[in-house]
Coordinates of C-alpha atoms and ligand atoms in Angstrom, one line a residue:
L89 CA -21.1 138.8 67.4
A90 CA -24.4 139.2 69.2
A91 CA -25.6 142.8 69.7
G92 CA -25.1 142.6 73.5
E93 CA -21.4 141.8 73.3
R94 CA -20.9 144.4 70.6
K95 CA -22.4 147.1 72.7
L96 CA -20.4 146.1 75.8
A97 CA -17.1 145.9 73.9
L98 CA -17.8 149.3 72.3
W99 CA -18.5 151.0 75.6
N100 CA -15.2 149.6 76.9
M101 CA -13.4 150.9 73.8
G102 CA -15.1 154.3 74.2
V103 CA -13.8 154.7 77.8
A104 CA -10.4 153.5 76.7
Y105 CA -10.0 156.1 74.0
T106 CA -11.4 158.9 76.1
A107 CA -8.7 158.2 78.6
F108 CA -6.2 158.0 75.8
L109 CA -7.1 161.5 74.7
I110 CA -6.6 163.1 78.1
G111 CA -3.5 160.9 78.8
T112 CA -1.7 161.8 75.6
L113 CA -2.4 165.5 76.1
A114 CA -0.8 165.3 79.5
G115 CA 2.1 163.5 77.8
L116 CA 2.6 166.4 75.4
L117 CA 2.7 168.9 78.3
Q118 CA 5.2 166.7 80.0
V119 CA 8.0 166.8 77.4
F120 CA 7.7 170.6 77.2
I121 CA 7.9 171.1 80.9
R122 CA 11.0 168.8 81.1
N123 CA 12.7 171.0 78.6
D124 CA 11.8 174.2 80.4
Q125 CA 9.7 175.3 77.4
L126 CA 6.5 175.6 79.3
E127 CA 5.6 177.2 82.5
L128 CA 2.5 175.9 84.1
P129 CA -0.2 178.2 85.6
A130 CA -0.3 178.2 89.4
W131 CA -3.4 175.9 89.5
L132 CA -1.7 173.2 87.5
D133 CA 1.1 171.1 88.9
Y134 CA 3.8 169.0 87.2
Y135 CA 3.0 166.0 89.3
Q136 CA -0.7 166.3 88.7
I137 CA -0.1 166.1 85.0
L138 CA 2.4 163.2 85.4
T139 CA -0.2 161.3 87.5
A140 CA -2.9 161.9 84.9
H141 CA -0.5 160.8 82.1
G142 CA 0.5 157.5 83.9
V143 CA -2.9 156.6 85.4
L144 CA -5.0 157.4 82.3
L145 CA -2.7 155.7 79.8
A146 CA -1.1 152.9 81.7
L147 CA -4.1 151.8 83.8
I148 CA -7.3 153.1 82.4
F149 CA -6.7 153.0 78.6
T150 CA -5.1 149.6 78.8
T151 CA -7.6 147.9 81.1
F152 CA -10.7 149.0 79.2
F153 CA -9.2 148.2 75.9
I154 CA -8.1 144.8 77.1
F155 CA -11.6 144.0 78.3
A156 CA -13.1 145.2 74.9
F157 CA -10.7 142.7 73.2
F158 CA -11.5 139.9 75.7
I159 CA -15.2 140.3 75.4
S160 CA -15.1 140.2 71.6
G161 CA -12.7 137.3 71.4
M162 CA -14.4 135.2 74.1
S163 CA -17.8 135.6 72.4
K164 CA -16.2 134.9 69.0
S165 CA -14.4 131.7 70.1
L166 CA -16.8 130.3 72.7
G167 CA -20.1 131.5 71.4
A168 CA -22.6 134.2 72.5
F169 CA -22.8 135.2 76.2
G170 CA -25.8 134.1 78.3
P171 CA -27.9 136.9 80.0
K172 CA -26.1 136.3 83.3
V173 CA -22.6 136.7 81.9
L174 CA -23.7 139.8 80.0
L175 CA -25.3 141.3 83.2
W176 CA -22.3 140.7 85.4
N177 CA -20.0 142.2 82.7
W178 CA -22.1 145.3 82.7
I179 CA -22.1 145.5 86.5
G180 CA -18.3 145.1 86.5
F181 CA -17.9 147.7 83.7
L182 CA -20.0 150.3 85.7
V183 CA -18.1 149.7 88.9
M184 CA -14.8 150.1 87.0
L185 CA -16.1 153.3 85.4
A186 CA -17.3 154.7 88.7
G187 CA -13.8 154.0 90.2
T188 CA -12.2 155.6 87.1
I189 CA -14.3 158.8 87.3
L190 CA -13.7 159.1 91.1
A191 CA -9.9 158.7 90.7
T192 CA -9.7 161.0 87.7
V193 CA -11.7 163.8 89.4
M194 CA -9.3 163.6 92.4
I195 CA -6.4 164.0 90.0
V196 CA -8.0 166.8 88.1
I197 CA -8.8 168.8 91.2
G198 CA -5.3 168.4 92.4
E199 CA -6.0 166.1 95.3
A200 CA -4.1 163.1 94.1
S201 CA -0.8 164.2 92.6
V202 CA 0.9 161.0 93.8
L203 CA 1.8 159.4 90.5
Y204 CA 0.6 156.0 89.4
T205 CA 2.8 154.2 91.9
F206 CA 1.3 156.3 94.8
Y207 CA 4.3 155.7 97.1
A208 CA 3.8 156.6 100.7
P209 CA 4.5 159.0 102.4
L210 CA 2.9 160.9 99.5
M211 CA -0.7 161.0 100.5
A212 CA -3.8 161.6 98.2
N213 CA -7.3 162.4 99.1
P214 CA -8.8 159.1 100.6
W215 CA -11.4 159.0 97.8
Y216 CA -8.6 158.5 95.3
Y217 CA -7.8 155.2 96.9
V218 CA -11.5 154.3 97.1
G219 CA -11.6 155.0 93.3
L220 CA -8.7 152.7 92.7
A221 CA -10.3 150.0 94.9
L222 CA -13.5 150.3 92.9
F223 CA -11.6 150.1 89.7
V224 CA -9.9 146.8 90.7
V225 CA -13.2 145.3 92.0
G226 CA -15.0 146.2 88.8
S227 CA -12.2 144.5 86.8
W228 CA -12.5 141.4 88.9
I229 CA -16.3 141.3 88.4
M230 CA -15.8 141.5 84.6
G231 CA -13.0 139.0 84.8
F232 CA -15.0 136.5 86.8
A233 CA -18.0 136.9 84.4
L234 CA -15.8 135.9 81.5
V235 CA -14.4 133.0 83.5
G236 CA -18.0 132.0 84.1
H237 CA -18.6 131.9 80.3
Y238 CA -15.5 129.8 79.9
M239 CA -16.6 127.3 82.7
K240 CA -19.9 126.8 80.9
W241 CA -18.1 126.0 77.7
R242 CA -15.9 123.5 79.5
K243 CA -18.8 121.8 81.1
A244 CA -20.4 121.4 77.7
N245 CA -17.2 120.1 76.2
R246 CA -15.7 117.9 78.9
G247 CA -12.2 116.6 78.4
E248 CA -11.5 119.0 75.6
L249 CA -8.9 121.8 75.6
S250 CA -10.5 125.2 75.2
P251 CA -9.8 127.4 72.1
L252 CA -6.5 129.1 72.4
F253 CA -8.0 132.6 72.7
A254 CA -10.2 131.5 75.6
F255 CA -7.3 129.8 77.3
M256 CA -5.1 132.9 77.1
T257 CA -7.9 135.1 78.3
V258 CA -8.4 132.9 81.4
S259 CA -4.6 132.8 82.0
T260 CA -4.4 136.6 81.9
I261 CA -7.4 137.0 84.2
A262 CA -5.9 134.5 86.7
L263 CA -2.6 136.5 86.6
W264 CA -4.5 139.7 87.1
V265 CA -6.6 138.5 90.0
I266 CA -3.6 137.0 91.9
A267 CA -1.5 140.2 91.2
C268 CA -4.3 142.5 92.5
L269 CA -4.2 140.8 95.9
G270 CA -1.1 142.9 96.7
V271 CA -2.6 146.3 95.7
V272 CA -5.9 145.5 97.3
A273 CA -4.2 144.6 100.6
T274 CA -2.1 147.8 100.7
V275 CA -5.0 150.1 99.6
L276 CA -7.6 148.6 102.0
F277 CA -5.4 147.9 105.0
Q278 CA -2.8 150.6 104.7
Y279 CA -3.7 153.6 102.5
I280 CA -7.4 154.0 103.2
P281 CA -7.1 153.9 107.0
W282 CA -4.1 156.2 106.9
A283 CA -5.6 158.7 104.4
F284 CA -8.9 158.9 106.3
G285 CA -6.9 159.5 109.4
W286 CA -8.0 156.4 111.3
V287 CA -4.3 155.6 111.9
D288 CA -1.3 157.9 112.1
T289 CA 1.4 155.9 110.5
I290 CA 2.0 153.7 107.5
N291 CA 4.6 151.0 107.0
V292 CA 6.3 152.4 103.9
E293 CA 8.5 149.5 103.0
L294 CA 5.5 147.1 103.3
S295 CA 3.4 149.3 101.2
R296 CA 6.0 149.5 98.4
T297 CA 6.5 145.8 98.5
L298 CA 2.7 145.1 98.2
F299 CA 2.6 147.6 95.4
W300 CA 5.4 145.9 93.4
Y301 CA 4.0 142.5 94.2
F302 CA 1.2 143.9 92.0
G303 CA 3.2 146.3 89.8
H304 CA 5.3 143.9 88.0
P305 CA 2.6 141.4 86.9
L306 CA 0.6 144.5 86.0
V307 CA 3.1 145.0 83.1
Y308 CA 2.3 141.4 82.0
F309 CA -1.4 142.1 82.2
W310 CA -0.7 144.7 79.5
L311 CA 1.6 142.5 77.6
L312 CA -0.3 139.3 77.5
P313 CA -3.3 140.6 75.5
A314 CA -0.7 141.9 73.0
Y315 CA 0.8 138.4 72.9
M316 CA -2.7 137.0 72.4
A317 CA -2.9 139.1 69.3
W318 CA 0.6 138.0 68.2
Y319 CA -0.2 134.3 68.8
T320 CA -3.8 134.1 67.5
V321 CA -4.4 137.1 65.2
V322 CA -1.1 137.6 63.4
P323 CA -0.9 134.0 61.9
K324 CA -4.4 134.4 60.5
I325 CA -3.3 137.6 58.8
L326 CA -0.2 135.8 57.5
G327 CA -2.3 132.9 56.2
V328 CA -0.7 130.2 58.4
P329 CA -2.1 128.3 61.4
V330 CA -0.7 128.9 65.0
F331 CA 2.9 127.6 65.0
S332 CA 2.6 125.5 68.1
D333 CA -0.5 125.3 70.3
S334 CA 1.5 123.7 73.2
L335 CA 4.3 126.3 73.0
A336 CA 1.7 129.1 73.1
R337 CA -0.1 127.6 76.1
L338 CA 3.2 126.8 77.9
A339 CA 4.3 130.4 77.5
F340 CA 1.2 131.7 79.2
V341 CA 1.5 129.2 82.0
L342 CA 5.1 130.3 82.6
F343 CA 3.8 133.9 82.9
I344 CA 1.3 132.8 85.6
L345 CA 4.2 131.1 87.5
F346 CA 7.0 133.6 87.2
S347 CA 5.5 137.1 86.7
I348 CA 4.5 137.6 90.4
P349 CA 7.3 136.6 92.7
V350 CA 9.6 139.1 91.1
G351 CA 8.5 142.5 92.4
F352 CA 11.7 143.1 94.3
H353 CA 13.5 143.9 91.1
H354 CA 11.8 147.3 91.3
Q355 CA 13.2 147.6 94.9
L356 CA 16.8 146.5 94.4
M357 CA 18.0 149.9 95.7
E358 CA 15.8 150.0 98.8
P359 CA 16.9 149.3 102.3
G360 CA 14.8 146.9 104.4
I361 CA 15.1 143.9 102.2
S362 CA 18.1 141.7 102.5
D363 CA 20.3 140.9 99.5
F364 CA 19.4 137.2 99.6
W365 CA 15.7 137.9 98.9
K366 CA 16.5 140.4 96.3
F367 CA 18.8 138.0 94.6
L368 CA 16.2 135.2 94.7
Q369 CA 13.7 137.4 92.9
V370 CA 16.4 138.5 90.4
V371 CA 16.8 134.8 89.5
L372 CA 13.0 134.4 89.2
T373 CA 12.9 137.5 87.0
F374 CA 15.3 135.8 84.6
M375 CA 12.9 132.9 84.5
V376 CA 10.1 135.2 83.3
I377 CA 12.2 136.2 80.3
L378 CA 11.9 132.7 78.9
P379 CA 8.2 132.9 77.7
S380 CA 9.1 136.1 75.9
L381 CA 12.0 134.4 74.2
M382 CA 9.7 131.5 73.3
T383 CA 7.2 134.0 71.8
A384 CA 10.0 135.7 69.7
F385 CA 10.9 132.2 68.4
S386 CA 7.3 131.4 67.6
M387 CA 6.9 134.7 65.7
F388 CA 9.9 134.2 63.6
A389 CA 8.6 130.7 62.8
N390 CA 5.3 132.3 61.7
F391 CA 7.1 134.8 59.5
E392 CA 9.3 132.3 57.8
R393 CA 6.5 129.9 57.1
A394 CA 4.3 132.6 55.7
G395 CA 7.1 134.2 53.6
R396 CA 8.1 130.8 52.1
K397 CA 4.5 130.0 51.4
N398 CA 4.3 133.3 49.4
G399 CA 7.3 132.3 47.3
G400 CA 10.2 133.7 49.4
K401 CA 13.5 131.9 48.6
G402 CA 16.9 131.6 50.3
L403 CA 17.9 132.3 53.9
F404 CA 16.0 135.6 54.2
G405 CA 14.0 135.9 51.0
W406 CA 10.8 135.1 52.9
F407 CA 11.1 138.4 54.8
T408 CA 10.2 140.5 51.7
K409 CA 7.2 138.3 51.1
L410 CA 5.4 139.3 54.2
P411 CA 2.1 141.3 53.9
W412 CA 3.7 144.7 54.4
K413 CA 0.7 146.5 52.8
D414 CA -1.6 145.1 55.5
L415 CA -1.9 147.8 58.1
R416 CA -3.0 145.2 60.7
F417 CA 0.2 143.3 60.2
T418 CA 2.7 146.2 59.8
S419 CA 1.6 148.0 63.0
I420 CA 2.0 144.8 65.0
F421 CA 5.3 144.0 63.3
I422 CA 6.8 147.4 64.3
A423 CA 5.4 146.8 67.8
M424 CA 7.4 143.5 68.0
A425 CA 10.5 145.1 66.6
F426 CA 10.4 147.7 69.4
F427 CA 10.2 144.9 72.0
I428 CA 13.7 143.6 71.1
P429 CA 15.4 146.7 72.6
G430 CA 12.6 147.0 75.1
G431 CA 13.1 143.4 76.4
A432 CA 16.9 143.8 76.4
G433 CA 16.5 147.0 78.5
G434 CA 14.4 145.0 80.9
I435 CA 17.1 142.4 81.2
I436 CA 19.6 145.2 82.0
N437 CA 17.3 146.7 84.6
A438 CA 16.9 143.3 86.3
S439 CA 20.6 142.6 86.5
F440 CA 21.1 143.4 90.1
Q441 CA 24.3 145.6 89.9
L442 CA 23.4 147.3 86.6
N443 CA 20.2 148.4 88.3
E444 CA 22.3 150.8 90.3
I445 CA 23.2 152.7 87.2
V446 CA 19.7 153.0 85.7
H447 CA 17.3 153.0 88.7
N448 CA 15.3 156.2 89.1
T449 CA 16.8 157.8 86.0
L450 CA 15.1 158.7 82.7
W451 CA 16.4 155.4 81.3
I452 CA 13.5 153.7 83.1
V453 CA 11.1 156.1 81.4
G454 CA 12.7 155.2 78.1
H455 CA 12.3 151.5 79.0
F456 CA 8.6 151.7 79.6
H457 CA 7.9 153.7 76.5
I458 CA 9.4 150.9 74.4
T459 CA 7.6 148.2 76.3
V460 CA 4.1 149.3 77.2
G461 CA 4.2 152.5 75.1
T462 CA 5.1 150.8 71.8
P463 CA 4.9 147.0 71.7
V464 CA 1.7 147.0 73.7
A465 CA 0.2 150.3 72.5
M466 CA 1.0 149.7 68.8
T467 CA -0.4 146.2 69.0
F468 CA -3.6 147.7 70.4
M469 CA -3.6 150.2 67.5
G470 CA -3.2 147.3 65.1
L471 CA -6.3 145.7 66.7
T472 CA -8.3 148.9 66.8
Y473 CA -8.2 149.3 63.0
W474 CA -10.3 146.2 62.6
L475 CA -11.9 145.6 66.0
I476 CA -14.0 148.9 65.9
P477 CA -15.3 148.5 62.4
Y478 CA -15.9 144.8 63.2
L479 CA -18.0 145.8 66.2
T480 CA -19.9 148.7 64.5
G481 CA -20.3 147.0 61.1
R482 CA -18.9 150.0 59.3
K483 CA -16.5 150.1 56.4
F484 CA -12.8 150.7 56.8
S485 CA -11.9 152.7 53.7
N486 CA -8.6 152.9 51.8
T487 CA -8.2 156.5 52.9
M488 CA -8.4 155.4 56.5
K489 CA -5.8 152.7 55.8
K490 CA -3.5 155.3 54.4
L491 CA -4.0 157.5 57.4
G492 CA -3.4 154.5 59.5
F493 CA 0.0 154.0 57.9
I494 CA 0.9 157.6 58.5
Q495 CA -0.3 157.2 62.1
I496 CA 1.9 154.2 62.9
G497 CA 4.8 155.7 61.1
L498 CA 4.6 158.8 63.2
W499 CA 4.3 156.8 66.4
A500 CA 7.3 154.7 65.5
V501 CA 9.5 157.8 64.7
G502 CA 8.3 159.8 67.6
M503 CA 8.9 157.0 70.0
L504 CA 12.3 156.2 68.6
L505 CA 13.4 159.8 69.1
M506 CA 11.9 160.3 72.5
S507 CA 12.9 156.9 74.0
T508 CA 16.4 157.0 72.6
A509 CA 16.9 160.4 74.2
Q510 CA 15.4 159.2 77.4
H511 CA 17.7 156.2 77.6
I512 CA 20.8 158.3 76.9
L513 CA 19.8 161.0 79.4
G514 CA 19.2 158.3 82.0
L515 CA 22.7 156.9 81.5
L516 CA 24.1 160.4 81.9
G517 CA 22.2 160.6 85.3
A518 CA 19.1 162.6 84.5
P519 CA 16.6 161.6 87.1
R520 CA 13.0 160.6 86.5
R521 CA 9.9 162.0 88.3
T522 CA 11.6 165.3 88.7
A523 CA 9.6 168.5 88.4
Y524 CA 11.9 170.8 86.4
S525 CA 14.9 170.3 84.2
N526 CA 16.8 173.2 85.8
Y527 CA 16.2 171.9 89.3
N528 CA 15.1 175.1 90.8
G529 CA 17.8 177.3 89.3
H530 CA 20.7 174.9 89.1
E531 CA 21.2 175.7 85.4
S532 CA 24.2 173.3 85.1
A533 CA 21.8 170.5 85.2
L534 CA 20.6 171.6 81.8
E535 CA 23.9 170.5 80.3
W536 CA 22.3 167.0 80.2
F537 CA 20.3 168.3 77.3
D538 CA 23.3 169.3 75.1
G539 CA 23.9 166.0 73.4
I540 CA 23.3 165.0 69.8
L541 CA 20.2 163.0 70.5
T542 CA 19.6 164.4 73.8
N543 CA 19.3 168.1 73.0
H544 CA 16.5 170.4 74.0
V545 CA 14.4 169.6 71.1
T546 CA 14.7 165.9 70.5
M547 CA 12.5 164.8 73.3
A548 CA 10.0 167.6 72.7
V549 CA 9.9 166.9 68.9
G550 CA 9.5 163.2 69.6
G551 CA 6.7 163.9 72.1
S552 CA 5.0 166.3 69.6
I553 CA 5.1 163.7 66.8
L554 CA 3.6 161.2 69.2
F555 CA 0.8 163.6 70.0
L556 CA 0.1 164.2 66.3
S557 CA -0.1 160.4 65.8
A558 CA -2.4 160.0 68.8
M559 CA -4.8 162.6 67.3
L560 CA -4.8 160.9 64.0
L561 CA -5.6 157.6 65.7
L562 CA -8.5 159.3 67.5
Y563 CA -9.8 160.6 64.2
I564 CA -9.7 157.0 62.8
V565 CA -11.4 155.7 65.9
I566 CA -14.2 158.3 65.7
M567 CA -14.7 157.6 62.0
S568 CA -14.9 153.9 62.3
A569 CA -17.2 154.1 65.4
F570 CA -19.7 156.8 64.2
V571 CA -19.1 158.2 60.7
S572 CA -18.0 155.7 58.1
P573 CA -20.8 154.2 56.0
K574 CA -22.3 150.9 57.1
A575 CA -21.0 147.8 55.3
V576 CA -23.6 146.3 53.0
E577 CA -21.8 143.9 50.6
P578 CA -20.2 140.8 52.2
H579 CA -16.7 141.9 51.2
E580 CA -17.2 145.3 52.9
F581 CA -17.5 143.7 56.3
V582 CA -14.4 143.6 58.4
E583 CA -13.5 140.2 59.8
F584 CA -12.2 139.1 63.2
P585 CA -9.0 137.3 62.2
L586 CA -8.5 134.3 64.4
A587 CA -6.0 131.6 63.3
E588 CA -6.6 127.8 63.5
S589 CA -4.7 126.2 66.3
D590 CA -4.0 122.4 66.2
K591 CA -4.4 121.2 69.7
R592 CA -4.3 117.5 69.1
A593 CA -0.8 117.1 70.4
T594 CA -1.2 119.6 73.3
P595 CA -0.7 118.0 76.8
K596 CA -4.0 118.3 78.7
I597 CA -2.1 119.2 81.9
L598 CA -1.5 122.7 80.4
E599 CA -5.1 123.5 81.1
N600 CA -5.1 122.2 84.7
W601 CA -5.5 125.5 86.5
L602 CA -5.3 124.0 90.0
V603 CA -1.8 122.8 89.3
W604 CA -0.5 126.0 87.8
I605 CA -2.2 128.4 90.2
G606 CA -1.1 126.1 93.1
I607 CA 2.6 126.2 92.0
A608 CA 2.3 130.0 91.5
F609 CA 1.2 130.4 95.1
V610 CA 4.1 128.2 96.3
L611 CA 6.6 130.4 94.5
I612 CA 4.9 133.5 95.9
I613 CA 5.2 132.2 99.4
I614 CA 8.8 131.2 98.9
A615 CA 9.7 134.6 97.5
Y616 CA 7.7 136.8 99.8
A617 CA 6.7 135.2 103.1
I618 CA 9.9 135.8 105.1
P619 CA 10.8 139.2 103.8
I620 CA 7.3 140.5 104.4
A621 CA 7.3 139.0 107.9
Q622 CA 10.6 140.8 108.6
M623 CA 9.1 144.1 107.4
I624 CA 6.2 143.8 109.8
Q625 CA 8.4 142.5 112.6
H626 CA 11.0 145.3 112.2
A627 CA 8.5 148.1 112.3
P628 CA 9.2 150.3 115.4
P629 CA 7.4 149.1 118.5
G630 CA 4.2 151.0 119.2
S631 CA 3.7 152.1 115.7
R632 CA 2.4 150.4 112.6
G633 CA 5.2 151.5 110.4
F634 CA 8.5 153.3 109.8
I635 CA 7.2 156.8 109.1
T636 CA 4.7 159.0 111.0
W637 CA 3.0 161.3 108.6
Ligands
HAS908 FE1 10.1 146.4 82.7 C1 10.6 148.8 85.1 C2 12.6 144.5 84.1 C3 9.3 143.9 80.5 C4 7.1 148.0 81.9 N1 9.1 148.1 83.4 C5 9.5 149.0 84.3 C6 8.5 150.0 84.5 C7 7.5 149.8 83.6 C8 7.9 148.5 82.9 C9 6.2 150.5 83.4 O1 14.2 144.5 86.6 C10 8.6 151.2 85.4 C11 8.0 151.0 86.7 C12 8.1 152.2 87.6 O2 7.3 153.2 87.4 O3 9.0 152.3 88.4 N2 10.8 144.6 82.3 C13 11.9 144.0 83.0 C14 12.1 142.7 82.4 C15 11.2 142.5 81.4 C16 10.4 143.7 81.4 C17 13.2 141.7 82.8 N3 8.5 146.0 81.4 C18 8.4 144.9 80.6 C19 7.2 145.0 79.9 C20 6.6 146.1 80.3 C21 7.4 146.8 81.3 C22 6.7 143.9 78.9 C23 5.3 146.7 79.9 C24 4.4 146.1 79.1 N4 11.4 146.7 84.3 C25 12.3 145.7 84.7 C26 13.0 146.2 85.9 C27 12.4 147.4 86.2 C28 11.4 147.7 85.1 C29 14.0 145.6 86.6 C30 12.7 148.3 87.4 C31 13.8 149.3 87.1 C32 14.0 150.3 88.2 O4 15.1 150.2 88.8 O5 13.1 151.0 88.6 C33 11.1 141.2 80.5 O6 9.8 140.8 80.6 C34 11.5 141.5 79.1 C35 11.6 140.2 78.3 C36 11.5 140.5 76.8 C37 12.2 140.0 75.9 C38 12.0 140.4 74.5 C39 11.5 139.4 73.6 C40 11.2 139.9 72.2 C41 10.1 139.7 71.5 C42 9.9 140.5 70.2 C43 10.3 139.6 69.0 C44 10.3 140.4 67.8 C45 10.0 140.0 66.5 C46 10.0 141.0 65.4 C47 9.5 138.6 66.3 C48 13.3 139.0 76.1 C49 9.0 138.8 71.9 C50 11.3 140.8 64.6 C51 11.7 142.1 64.0 C52 12.9 142.4 63.5 C53 13.1 143.8 63.0 C54 14.0 141.5 63.5

């Protein structure tokens, strides 16, 4: 990789892991507060810590990490960036960083304890929303710069399908840009005027709807880079080509189509949206499960082909022949395994009536810790082990590998304990986003924490193990970024594993963006136009919304 891209990717990685450090520390405090084991000083608030935890891990860590991965992979698969692409990437990075710093400062000084969903009528300091807007604009600039690089490649290779990694990067950026339209609309036209005091009211239902129009595809913006690694990196580690180039591209196209018109499945319990529109979006949600099932199929096919190639016999003999001693593989395998219950939980959440049982309980917190918190996070860990040494040209020693195994083991055990406890507590009715476990002196509420897996310590022990794992990961990151000796011999250099993908039989239409983005907008209009019009129409006359604040 050229020096310019290396530097850019490493800066993105640096910001990602700085956010990771503060975010996981906030997570550790979280579990102790929930168990009444920690009383915060007067200047620190539960919601402040919860906001820092959500924003820094779910938004900042993920996005900067994802761009580090995109930058490296795009340069690797399409060739070195031109000066313009590099410049616009830097501009985007700096805008995103400025937004991050502004938003984080607002959270730290206690001016934005509104959680990562920032639901009205909770109001933050207006500069928090400005920070969020800058963050999104910066990510668009970087995204468009990468798309520019891709367009140049396509011009030079007319009629050819692009390499799989580039195709997937562009799909993910397309999804991200379309998704952000919702959050940009609500932040610019609702929150900023309201928080600066230019208007007195805010249409709460509309703001929540615009948020979830963004919020659900946001989870696929986290998931798709992990899937990119599953489709393009894992087969290389296994020593097989990509199982099916067309299947992989079709899965990503289906995400562009179905991941956006589904936000109502986060609002199934809300008034102000009629059942018909909720039901329609529930059906579309079930459509967005398909590409994940296709991905699972494809992964099993990879495993079986690789295991049999390595001499595995019988129905399941191939399973033992997988490269279990390869840290890059094992961490991603555990990530995938967690997504089986994670995805099943998602299907439960999306099942209209079942949502009544789980909505706004700790179950949901359990769900997102075994979706974004493990399948996505552990895939990113599996990438970190080789991506940083690849970018810095340093060695990744055997001791680091051993530490890496301990780290992923701890993460898996910690997450298993914590998320299982959260799922059970949720079914028992323990609410999410609630300041104290004794609910201001109602001690009976603590009975929730008397179960076998849901006792006072399980969640805290799980959370503490996770924190230990996070610190170990940071140690590995620092070592491979700054301390490990530079690689000299050819075998000491860490490679970027990218599998061959045979695209000879892949239908060209799969890379016709106009068609897919066009259909995506049609679906969005069908799912959202009428309910949004109704929300605006039913706002009380003379006001811009339901609530005066
Ligand atoms: Fe979700 C709430 C529905 C996936 C994240 N979700 C959330 C929230 C977050 C989140 C953060 O319908 C909370 C938002 C908030 O703050 O309020 N979710 C779904 C559905 C899916 C889904 C249907 N969610 C995700 C992913 C996330 C994520 C991915 C992050 C990355 N979710 C919901 C709903 C709610 C919700 C409701 C709102 C609930 C409420 O009431 O508030 C689907 O995409 C899931 C499909 C996935 C599968 C799994 C396929 C399995 C694979 C692994 C194969 C394994 C292998 C290894 C090969 C069908 C691909 C083999 C290993 C062996 C050991 C055998």
